[in-house]
Structures are given as structure tokens and as C-alpha cells.
Tab-separated table of C-alpha atoms and ligand atoms in Angstrom:
chain	number	residue	atom	x	y	z
A	5	UNK	CA	13.040	63.118	1.408
A	6	UNK	CA	9.331	64.177	1.235
A	7	UNK	CA	6.669	61.666	0.987
A	8	UNK	CA	5.647	61.486	-2.677
A	9	UNK	CA	3.510	58.434	-3.468
A	10	UNK	CA	0.534	60.181	-5.042
A	11	UNK	CA	-1.487	57.083	-5.463
A	12	UNK	CA	-1.391	56.534	-1.707
A	13	UNK	CA	-1.858	60.101	-0.909
A	14	UNK	CA	-5.244	59.949	-2.997
A	15	UNK	CA	-6.371	57.063	-0.943
A	16	UNK	CA	-5.265	58.561	2.351
A	17	UNK	CA	-7.190	61.781	1.672
A	18	UNK	CA	-10.295	59.909	0.788
A	19	UNK	CA	-10.110	57.808	4.053
A	20	UNK	CA	-9.382	60.945	6.026
A	21	UNK	CA	-12.468	62.769	4.560
A	22	UNK	CA	-14.584	59.719	5.064
A	23	UNK	CA	-13.424	59.479	8.884
A	24	UNK	CA	-14.287	63.208	9.258
A	25	UNK	CA	-17.929	62.532	8.262
A	26	UNK	CA	-18.224	59.252	10.189
A	27	UNK	CA	-16.815	60.827	13.227
A	28	UNK	CA	-19.031	63.844	13.021
A	29	UNK	CA	-22.089	61.676	12.888
A	30	UNK	CA	-20.986	59.441	15.757
A	31	UNK	CA	-20.085	62.286	18.169
A	32	UNK	CA	-23.015	63.891	20.257
A	33	UNK	CA	-24.604	66.998	19.091
A	34	UNK	CA	-23.870	70.304	20.321
A	35	UNK	CA	-27.546	71.059	20.323
A	36	UNK	CA	-28.185	68.617	23.100
A	37	UNK	CA	-27.248	68.692	26.791
A	38	UNK	CA	-24.630	68.801	28.244
A	39	UNK	CA	-23.569	71.074	25.510
A	40	UNK	CA	-20.210	72.125	26.801
A	41	UNK	CA	-19.140	68.519	27.071
A	42	UNK	CA	-20.353	67.779	23.608
A	43	UNK	CA	-18.659	70.717	22.215
A	44	UNK	CA	-15.473	69.829	23.871
A	45	UNK	CA	-15.783	66.183	22.465
A	46	UNK	CA	-16.306	67.538	19.047
A	47	UNK	CA	-13.395	70.179	19.204
A	48	UNK	CA	-10.965	67.512	20.287
A	49	UNK	CA	-11.778	64.765	17.697
A	50	UNK	CA	-12.834	66.724	14.540
A	51	UNK	CA	-10.852	68.849	12.256
A	52	UNK	CA	-7.256	67.740	12.882
A	53	UNK	CA	-5.075	64.642	13.127
A	54	UNK	CA	-3.469	62.436	10.461
A	55	UNK	CA	-5.979	59.740	11.341
A	56	UNK	CA	-3.086	57.128	11.124
A	57	UNK	CA	-4.855	54.517	13.238
A	58	UNK	CA	-8.078	54.576	11.164
A	59	UNK	CA	-5.853	54.315	7.958
A	60	UNK	CA	-4.302	51.340	9.496
A	61	UNK	CA	-7.814	49.757	10.157
A	62	UNK	CA	-8.725	50.463	6.479
A	63	UNK	CA	-5.457	49.094	5.031
A	64	UNK	CA	-5.673	45.875	7.178
A	65	UNK	CA	-9.321	45.603	6.489
A	66	UNK	CA	-8.583	45.661	2.728
A	67	UNK	CA	-6.575	42.616	3.031
A	68	UNK	CA	-9.316	40.540	4.390
A	69	UNK	CA	-12.162	42.068	2.145
A	70	UNK	CA	-13.824	43.801	5.170
A	71	UNK	CA	-16.924	46.011	4.565
A	72	UNK	CA	-15.950	49.642	4.474
A	73	UNK	CA	-18.837	50.732	6.598
A	74	UNK	CA	-17.843	48.379	9.420
A	75	UNK	CA	-14.268	49.542	9.029
A	76	UNK	CA	-15.223	53.118	9.434
A	77	UNK	CA	-16.975	52.361	12.658
A	78	UNK	CA	-14.045	50.320	14.176
A	79	UNK	CA	-11.719	53.059	13.007
A	80	UNK	CA	-13.894	55.706	14.788
A	81	UNK	CA	-13.746	53.646	17.919
A	82	UNK	CA	-9.865	53.483	17.738
A	83	UNK	CA	-9.527	57.180	16.879
A	84	UNK	CA	-11.732	58.235	19.838
A	85	UNK	CA	-9.594	56.163	22.179
A	86	UNK	CA	-6.519	57.943	20.654
A	87	UNK	CA	-8.065	61.422	20.923
A	88	UNK	CA	-8.979	60.755	24.511
A	89	UNK	CA	-5.254	59.654	25.242
A	90	UNK	CA	-3.968	62.993	23.652
A	91	UNK	CA	-6.338	65.048	25.806
A	92	UNK	CA	-5.083	63.443	29.049
A	93	UNK	CA	-1.441	63.428	27.816
A	94	UNK	CA	-1.580	67.179	27.267
A	95	UNK	CA	-3.185	67.865	30.878
A	96	UNK	CA	-0.813	69.982	33.264
A	97	UNK	CA	-0.338	66.834	35.485
A	98	UNK	CA	1.076	64.912	32.415
A	99	UNK	CA	3.001	66.528	29.499
A	100	UNK	CA	1.464	69.974	30.261
A	101	UNK	CA	1.012	71.107	26.527
A	102	UNK	CA	-1.055	74.041	25.250
A	103	UNK	CA	-1.083	73.147	21.542
A	104	UNK	CA	-2.535	70.089	19.810
A	105	UNK	CA	-3.315	69.620	16.194
A	106	UNK	CA	-2.509	73.194	15.684
A	107	UNK	CA	-5.239	74.411	18.049
A	108	UNK	CA	-5.219	75.197	21.946
A	109	UNK	CA	-5.358	71.900	23.892
A	110	UNK	CA	-8.820	70.705	25.284
A	111	UNK	CA	-8.026	71.918	28.842
A	112	UNK	CA	-6.809	75.337	27.536
A	113	UNK	CA	-9.807	75.854	25.395
A	114	UNK	CA	-12.276	74.497	28.046
A	115	UNK	CA	-11.071	73.658	31.441
A	116	UNK	CA	-9.252	70.825	33.227
A	117	UNK	CA	-12.333	69.196	34.485
A	118	UNK	CA	-13.980	69.089	30.922
A	119	UNK	CA	-10.966	67.640	29.617
A	120	UNK	CA	-11.022	64.845	32.141
A	121	UNK	CA	-14.618	64.110	31.106
A	122	UNK	CA	-13.907	64.396	27.472
A	123	UNK	CA	-11.382	61.563	27.956
A	124	UNK	CA	-13.901	59.585	29.943
A	125	UNK	CA	-16.772	60.200	27.494
A	126	UNK	CA	-14.603	59.422	24.402
A	127	UNK	CA	-13.395	56.226	25.855
A	128	UNK	CA	-16.746	54.894	26.795
A	129	UNK	CA	-18.247	56.000	23.455
A	130	UNK	CA	-15.640	54.057	21.630
A	131	UNK	CA	-16.712	50.876	23.421
A	132	UNK	CA	-20.368	51.759	22.996
A	133	UNK	CA	-19.580	51.740	19.205
A	134	UNK	CA	-17.341	48.853	19.039
A	135	UNK	CA	-20.082	46.652	20.907
A	136	UNK	CA	-22.925	47.643	18.583
A	137	UNK	CA	-23.435	44.722	16.110
A	138	UNK	CA	-21.624	45.135	12.946
A	139	UNK	CA	-23.495	43.638	9.845
A	140	UNK	CA	-21.747	40.354	8.631
A	141	UNK	CA	-19.483	40.153	11.656
A	142	UNK	CA	-20.383	37.231	14.044
A	143	UNK	CA	-20.752	38.142	17.766
A	144	UNK	CA	-17.764	36.070	18.879
A	145	UNK	CA	-15.360	37.864	16.552
A	146	UNK	CA	-16.911	41.270	17.622
A	147	UNK	CA	-16.466	40.352	21.293
A	148	UNK	CA	-12.825	39.636	20.462
A	149	UNK	CA	-12.715	43.124	18.856
A	150	UNK	CA	-13.694	44.616	22.050
A	151	UNK	CA	-11.252	42.613	24.018
A	152	UNK	CA	-8.447	43.732	21.695
A	153	UNK	CA	-9.302	47.398	22.015
A	154	UNK	CA	-9.611	47.236	25.789
A	155	UNK	CA	-6.447	45.467	26.248
A	156	UNK	CA	-4.462	47.712	24.001
A	157	UNK	CA	-5.832	50.845	25.956
A	158	UNK	CA	-5.488	49.665	29.412
A	159	UNK	CA	-2.795	48.950	32.072
A	160	UNK	CA	-1.016	46.358	29.676
A	161	UNK	CA	-1.284	48.881	26.671
A	162	UNK	CA	-1.650	52.840	26.360
A	163	UNK	CA	-2.275	53.621	29.884
A	164	UNK	CA	0.481	51.410	31.381
A	165	UNK	CA	2.862	52.921	28.933
A	166	UNK	CA	1.820	56.431	29.796
A	167	UNK	CA	2.444	55.446	33.581
A	168	UNK	CA	5.985	54.336	32.514
A	169	UNK	CA	6.432	57.527	30.720
A	170	UNK	CA	5.563	59.750	33.686
A	171	UNK	CA	7.697	57.501	36.058
A	172	UNK	CA	10.640	57.847	33.724
A	173	UNK	CA	10.972	61.703	33.746
A	174	UNK	CA	14.597	62.658	34.456
A	175	UNK	CA	15.732	58.878	34.183
A	176	UNK	CA	17.993	57.357	31.936
A	177	UNK	CA	16.213	54.212	30.521
A	178	UNK	CA	18.064	51.282	28.902
A	179	UNK	CA	17.106	50.695	25.279
A	180	UNK	CA	14.957	47.569	26.206
A	181	UNK	CA	13.161	49.607	28.945
A	182	UNK	CA	12.457	52.518	26.373
A	183	UNK	CA	11.239	49.915	23.908
A	184	UNK	CA	8.864	48.575	26.314
A	185	UNK	CA	7.564	52.026	27.256
A	186	UNK	CA	7.164	52.943	23.560
A	187	UNK	CA	5.505	49.657	22.661
A	188	UNK	CA	2.831	50.170	25.318
A	189	UNK	CA	2.094	53.864	25.307
A	190	UNK	CA	1.980	54.152	21.423
A	191	UNK	CA	2.605	50.707	19.958
A	192	UNK	CA	-0.283	48.941	21.503
A	193	UNK	CA	-3.157	51.049	19.886
A	194	UNK	CA	-1.161	51.049	16.536
A	195	UNK	CA	-1.023	47.178	16.673
A	196	UNK	CA	-4.752	47.052	17.684
A	197	UNK	CA	-5.755	49.110	14.720
A	198	UNK	CA	-4.079	46.512	12.320
A	199	UNK	CA	-5.519	43.566	14.200
A	200	UNK	CA	-9.034	44.932	14.346
A	201	UNK	CA	-9.123	45.816	10.777
A	202	UNK	CA	-7.893	42.338	9.903
A	203	UNK	CA	-10.620	40.871	12.210
A	204	UNK	CA	-13.380	42.324	10.253
A	205	UNK	CA	-13.260	40.140	6.982
A	206	UNK	CA	-12.208	36.666	5.958
A	207	UNK	CA	-10.413	34.493	8.633
A	208	UNK	CA	-6.503	34.666	8.421
A	209	UNK	CA	-4.472	31.455	9.073
A	210	UNK	CA	-2.515	31.391	12.231
A	211	UNK	CA	0.652	31.961	10.199
A	212	UNK	CA	-0.786	35.046	8.302
A	213	UNK	CA	-1.993	36.491	11.582
A	214	UNK	CA	1.398	36.212	13.242
A	215	UNK	CA	2.924	37.961	10.195
A	216	UNK	CA	0.534	40.767	10.297
A	217	UNK	CA	1.092	40.991	14.134
A	218	UNK	CA	4.793	41.328	13.600
A	219	UNK	CA	4.339	44.088	10.982
A	220	UNK	CA	1.957	45.884	13.499
A	221	UNK	CA	4.401	45.785	16.369
A	222	UNK	CA	7.246	47.053	14.412
A	223	UNK	CA	5.342	49.762	12.787
A	224	UNK	CA	3.925	50.812	16.241
A	225	UNK	CA	7.372	51.123	17.583
A	226	UNK	CA	8.588	52.948	14.466
A	227	UNK	CA	5.707	55.541	14.829
A	228	UNK	CA	6.903	56.593	18.328
A	229	UNK	CA	10.566	56.676	17.261
A	230	UNK	CA	9.514	59.080	14.585
A	231	UNK	CA	7.448	60.993	17.165
A	232	UNK	CA	10.627	61.448	19.323
A	233	UNK	CA	12.645	62.424	16.163
A	234	UNK	CA	10.177	64.930	15.016
A	235	UNK	CA	10.086	66.600	18.553
A	236	UNK	CA	13.588	67.681	18.018
A	237	UNK	CA	13.769	67.786	14.072
A	238	UNK	CA	10.559	69.758	13.285
A	239	UNK	CA	9.130	72.984	14.085
A	240	UNK	CA	5.924	73.979	16.127
A	241	UNK	CA	4.022	75.280	13.115
A	242	UNK	CA	4.549	72.066	11.052
A	243	UNK	CA	3.856	69.853	14.064
A	244	UNK	CA	0.797	71.463	15.385
A	245	UNK	CA	2.092	70.812	18.775
A	246	UNK	CA	5.030	72.543	20.628
A	247	UNK	CA	8.428	71.236	19.362
A	248	UNK	CA	11.179	70.449	21.797
A	249	UNK	CA	8.914	69.304	24.606
A	250	UNK	CA	10.665	66.097	25.269
A	251	UNK	CA	13.916	67.742	26.221
A	252	UNK	CA	12.028	70.582	28.140
A	253	UNK	CA	10.127	67.924	30.110
A	254	UNK	CA	13.211	65.752	30.673
A	255	UNK	CA	11.803	62.713	28.867
A	256	UNK	CA	13.932	59.674	27.773
A	257	UNK	CA	13.318	59.119	24.077
A	258	UNK	CA	15.183	57.388	21.300
A	259	UNK	CA	16.819	60.661	20.337
A	260	UNK	CA	18.150	61.195	23.842
A	261	UNK	CA	19.387	57.602	24.085
A	262	UNK	CA	20.652	57.025	20.596
A	263	UNK	CA	21.152	60.434	18.945
A	264	UNK	CA	19.139	61.958	16.116
A	265	UNK	CA	20.643	60.173	13.190
A	266	UNK	CA	20.755	56.811	14.962
A	267	UNK	CA	17.041	57.115	15.732
A	268	UNK	CA	16.131	58.041	12.133
A	269	UNK	CA	18.196	54.963	11.003
A	270	UNK	CA	16.511	52.850	13.664
A	271	UNK	CA	13.086	53.771	12.416
A	272	UNK	CA	14.072	52.917	8.766
A	273	UNK	CA	15.390	49.406	10.120
A	274	UNK	CA	11.987	48.913	11.885
A	275	UNK	CA	10.268	49.609	8.503
A	276	UNK	CA	12.338	47.172	6.767
A	277	UNK	CA	11.523	44.479	9.449
A	278	UNK	CA	7.928	45.492	9.143
A	279	UNK	CA	7.958	45.067	5.278
A	280	UNK	CA	9.702	41.752	5.561
A	281	UNK	CA	6.822	40.298	7.711
A	282	UNK	CA	4.326	41.118	4.816
A	283	UNK	CA	6.211	39.107	2.099
A	284	UNK	CA	3.795	36.212	2.148
A	285	UNK	CA	0.723	38.565	1.214
A	286	UNK	CA	2.294	39.751	-1.929
A	287	UNK	CA	0.590	42.723	-3.569
A	288	UNK	CA	-2.421	42.628	-1.258
A	289	UNK	CA	-0.360	44.193	1.425
A	290	UNK	CA	0.892	47.139	-0.822
A	291	UNK	CA	-1.357	49.650	0.980
A	292	UNK	CA	0.053	48.632	4.401
A	293	UNK	CA	3.564	48.920	3.007
A	294	UNK	CA	2.775	52.470	1.641
A	295	UNK	CA	1.351	53.266	5.011
A	296	UNK	CA	4.459	52.084	6.848
A	297	UNK	CA	6.467	54.213	4.433
A	298	UNK	CA	4.339	57.267	5.260
A	299	UNK	CA	4.637	56.643	8.978
A	300	UNK	CA	8.320	56.634	8.727
A	301	UNK	CA	8.781	59.434	6.241
A	302	UNK	CA	6.076	61.886	7.606
A	303	UNK	CA	7.118	65.317	8.553
A	304	UNK	CA	4.402	65.978	11.212
B	10	IPE	C1	0.564	61.580	18.602
B	10	IPE	O1	-0.021	60.825	17.649
B	10	IPE	C2	0.851	60.946	19.822
B	10	IPE	C3	1.447	59.732	19.765
B	10	IPE	C4	0.858	58.474	20.182
B	10	IPE	C5	2.845	59.522	19.347
B	10	IPE	P1	-0.401	61.171	16.228
B	10	IPE	O2	0.819	61.783	15.565
B	10	IPE	O3	-1.051	60.020	15.473
B	10	IPE	O4	-1.410	62.429	16.437
B	10	IPE	P2	-2.453	63.017	15.607
B	10	IPE	O5	-3.668	62.113	15.551
B	10	IPE	O6	-2.032	62.912	14.020
B	10	IPE	O7	-2.754	64.393	15.941
B	11	IPE	C1	2.029	60.234	23.630
B	11	IPE	O1	3.363	60.260	23.590
B	11	IPE	C2	1.408	58.844	23.733
B	11	IPE	C3	0.120	58.794	24.121
B	11	IPE	C4	-0.520	57.840	24.549
B	11	IPE	C5	-0.757	59.942	23.805
B	11	IPE	P1	3.935	61.730	23.461
B	11	IPE	O2	3.634	62.462	24.775
B	11	IPE	O3	5.288	61.830	23.047
B	11	IPE	O4	2.851	62.391	22.408
B	11	IPE	P2	3.052	63.866	21.915
B	11	IPE	O5	4.309	64.065	21.320
B	11	IPE	O6	2.541	64.612	23.061
B	11	IPE	O7	1.914	64.045	20.745
B	12	MG	MG1	3.370	61.961	26.795
B	13	MG	MG1	2.851	64.604	24.929
B	14	MG	MG1	5.975	63.142	21.643
């Protein structure tokens, strides 16, 4: 079923446009040296991508009345980490992909060394941004944000998950092992997006924070389950990346372990579980719920 929530689509388009402007302003200019690196950074981050992590930052930030200008900077930091992870994920030594966001991958358009450096430079730019004082956010809370993004990106998060992914090529993982891999390589940054947005406004109670965290973890896992589904269920033109790569690369996925229909069903169950965690927030969580719907119903 196509995703048809027009009110949500309007909001999503607005945030996506805002992020394009914010990111364009925060990335180094192509008129300053080293120009080729700057060009490759802008090529990688701008004009493409669904901006799901920024959308999560904004939706969670709304829940706590955070300032939109602060959310845009936090969201830009997370999106830069995500874009860096994609550049490295596509390298020949990892997934060896030539198409990303409908364009040649960074190492194809430029070269491998530049792609490595784009990753390095985007990662450090993200932390440079997130450690610049945000108006109205106290220093201890902001230090906690830096900590959260670092934790989610490193060995206990995205990078660790990517290591498990590479070590799992050609293997049959158990469902719990696959869940750990997905929670780390993709779930950690999705979870951090929600928690960072929620850290930028009024304080949540311990209980509220736990509920939001449960939502974030379930939707983070659902995101990668759907990515696995789309790899076999969508075409290259729609995806903007080469379809069928998981089978071609011999990757264990939810589809290879469960089958296509069961993986789709599992994504829906994760969404239900994620929704249930938000009950206590009432209507204030409607945006997050719509976003969870989008994550599960998306076609690319
Ligand atoms: C793709 O992420 C890689 C995963 C972590 C599954 P997205 O599907 O969010 O990619 P873009 O940012 O929209 O291109
Ligand atoms: C990517 O997972 C996870 C990252 C940390 C980038 P995939 O390898 O499945 O992502 P795609 O399918 O290439 O976007
Ligand atoms: Mg990969
Ligand atoms: Mg990949
Ligand atoms: Mg994939």
C-alpha cells in the first residue's frame, strides 16, 4: 500500500528542504582549498537521501519543545555521520557499490582515497558541529549529546555492526545474531537520532525516556528489516542503489533468514511494538508515529 498521509508528507518535505539549506551552509565551500575534498563532501551529502535521521531528530524534538534551529544543527551532525557511513559502506573493500542516491558512488565519481577522506572529514565535521554551543542547551546536556552520537557511531554501534556485517558474508546467522548486527549497524544511529532530538528541549521523566528509547530501538531495527526487504522487492531505479546486492554479496538478511513475506510481517510487528511504547505521550507523539509508518511503508 503506498504511503498516503498528506499532512505528514507536507511536514516531511518542509524538513527535507530545511535540511538541504542547513547542510549546504554547514559544509565547506568548493571555492576554498582543498577543493576536490570539499566538492566530494558536498556531492555526497547534498541532493539526495530521504533524511530519515533528521526527520527523527525533528519529530522527537517537537515532543520536548526544542528550538528548531538547534534541531537542524543536531540533525545535520547525524546526517553527516550517516552519509560518511554510506561512502565507506559502498567502497570496494566493503559492499562494492557503484550507485548511491541515484548517482555514482563517491569513490566512482572521485577516487577511493578521496572517499576515505570524505568519510573522515564528515565524521569530524559532525562532532565539530555538535560540540559548538547550542543556544538554550546547557553544557552538560550538550556533552551528553556528543557522547551519545560518538557511542552510536563507534565500535558499540554503527562501525561495530559494519564489522559484524563483513564478518558474516557467506555465513548463516541465527535470528538473535542477525538482530544484534542490524541493531548496531543501522539501529544505533536511528536510536541516537530520536534520543538527541529528545535531549534538546524539556527534560523527560525516566519513564518517558525509557518509552521513547524502546520506540527508537524497535524502529531502528524495523528500518534495516525494510532495507533488506527492499533490496529484493524494489528495482534499482526506484531505490537509487543497485537492487539485489545482498544476495549477490552473500549477506545474511531478514529476507534470507525468514523469507520475504515473513520479513515484511516482522517489520509491521516492530512498528506495532514501537507504537505501543508511545501510548503515554498521547497526541504529542503523532508525528513520531507517522514517521514510523513511513519507515515501514516506504518504497525506497
Ligand atoms: C541506507 O540508509 C543505509 C542503511 C543504514 C540501511 P537510508 O535508506 O536512510 O539512505 P538515504 O540516506 O535515504 O540515502
Ligand atoms: C548499511 O547497510 C548500514 C550502514 C551503516 C551504512 P546496507 O549495506 O544494507 O546499506 P545499503 O543497502 O548499502 O544502503
Ligand atoms: Mg553494508
Ligand atoms: Mg551496502
Ligand atoms: Mg541494504
